[in-house]
Amino acid sequence: MEAEANSGSLEDSWAFIQRPGEGCRTVPLAGHVGFDSLPDQLVNKSVSQGFCFNILCVGETGLGKSTLMDTLFNTKFEGEPATHTQPGVQLRSNTYDLQESNVGLKLTIVSTVGFGDQINKEDSYKPIVEFIDAQFEAYLQEELKIRRVLHAYHDSRIHACLYFIAPTGHSLKSLDLVTMKKLDSKVNIIPIIAKSDAISKSELTKFKIKITSELVSNGVQIYQFPTDDESVAEINGTMNAHLPFAVIGSTEELKIGNKMMKARQYPWGTVQVENEAHCDFVKLREMLIRVNMEDLREQTHSRHYELYRRCKLEEMGFQDTDPDSKPFSLQETYEAKRNEFLGELQKKEEEMRQMFVQRVKEKEAELKEAEKELHEKFDRLKKLHQDEKKKLEDKKKSLDDEVNAFKQRKTAAELLQSQGSQAGGSQTLKRDKEKKNFF
């Protein structure tokens, strides 16, 4: 009974515990509290920390990418001009600190050097995709650290990709379609027609329609300016209809009327960069910088980076649910993955041990076989040595016999010679004695 009472009181206590957001009531305040200053606090904190924005410029060499960046930010960025002799596509990144009023911006401009200059353009998009993935991977590794410093980490993820289209007036090149298709799930693509003053207005209008049609038919998802915010819904909806933007870049200022304006001077007239009747440069600047810069940053983090992060973690074996579609905690996933890894490690260790034992046995057999061959070879050499030694001894013995026989014959010859010489001397003495007796 006591246990039942305790269990009942425990259930009653749990009944009062509610999840956040459930059963909330709206209550009036008796006076000013002060949390309405939170937006101001966020603004002040953000301004003190500064902002970062990263732009990727993709397009063939000579389409005016550097000039357009100088025109967009009303400054002269330092950089070496690209040549058409690059063996492959290289990505060149430059970071600049900009200041406007009291707002600081760390701007990174990434250019694709050598894009479209090769005869074989089949793999031209790969270095770009690898670069974008590398920035995602760097951010993911920073997130997974035990001690994270994300507030001081320089976010190098690409927030906007300005894709420069050559003003051919006909249709998109296959290289453009393939590259944009490979990039649309990784970055916010804003297509622009570069050097749009190279074709007439009627051709430009047809070219825009043709580009939009080809992008839709090939399933290329370009960045659409958001229309869910009422404050910018109207202007963004209008600007979505003007994509792709036809732009002109120029840092040269000419006096037009009583004002100095950025323009390009031609023999047939002057093209004003900031004149909306001449090009869409102002539209691009409004949409990219003044209206949707924060949305581009948010889309990069919440859409493209989250997709990369999810795929990467799934590759590592992490999931939100188990096979029964029940919630799966990170700790359980880690433990399951760790046990799986340890099991695979033990299995591989056992396989390596078996392989090692097998190789040792094979090596022992090889060594025994080699040892047997060496013994056989040694026995053959020993027998051959003994045979040779016996032959040499027999030959020596025969030579010794010949030497002894020769010495005996020599001794006998010397004896005979000495005896002969003695006999000859005695006969000579006898003849001399006979002669004396005769006389």
mmCIF file of C-alpha atoms in Angstrom, residues 190-191 208 212 222-225 238-245:
data_model
loop_
_atom_site.group_PDB
_atom_site.id
_atom_site.type_symbol
_atom_site.label_atom_id
_atom_site.label_comp_id
_atom_site.label_asym_id
_atom_site.label_seq_id
_atom_site.Cartn_x
_atom_site.Cartn_y
_atom_site.Cartn_z
ATOM 1 C CA ILE A 190 22.636 33.762 -59.171
ATOM 2 C CA PRO A 191 23.081 33.667 -62.965
ATOM 3 C CA LYS A 208 17.049 35.782 -71.007
ATOM 4 C CA THR A 212 15.399 30.555 -68.120
ATOM 5 C CA ILE A 222 18.898 28.773 -59.050
ATOM 6 C CA TYR A 223 18.519 31.033 -56.027
ATOM 7 C CA GLN A 224 15.097 32.631 -55.754
ATOM 8 C CA PHE A 225 14.806 35.823 -53.744
ATOM 9 C CA THR A 238 9.515 41.511 -59.090
ATOM 10 C CA MET A 239 13.257 40.862 -59.235
ATOM 11 C CA ASN A 240 12.799 37.113 -59.568
ATOM 12 C CA ALA A 241 11.175 37.821 -62.913
ATOM 13 C CA HIS A 242 14.268 39.735 -64.097
ATOM 14 C CA LEU A 243 16.655 36.805 -63.597
ATOM 15 C CA PRO A 244 19.196 36.326 -65.050
ATOM 16 C CA PHE A 245 20.517 39.863 -64.549
#
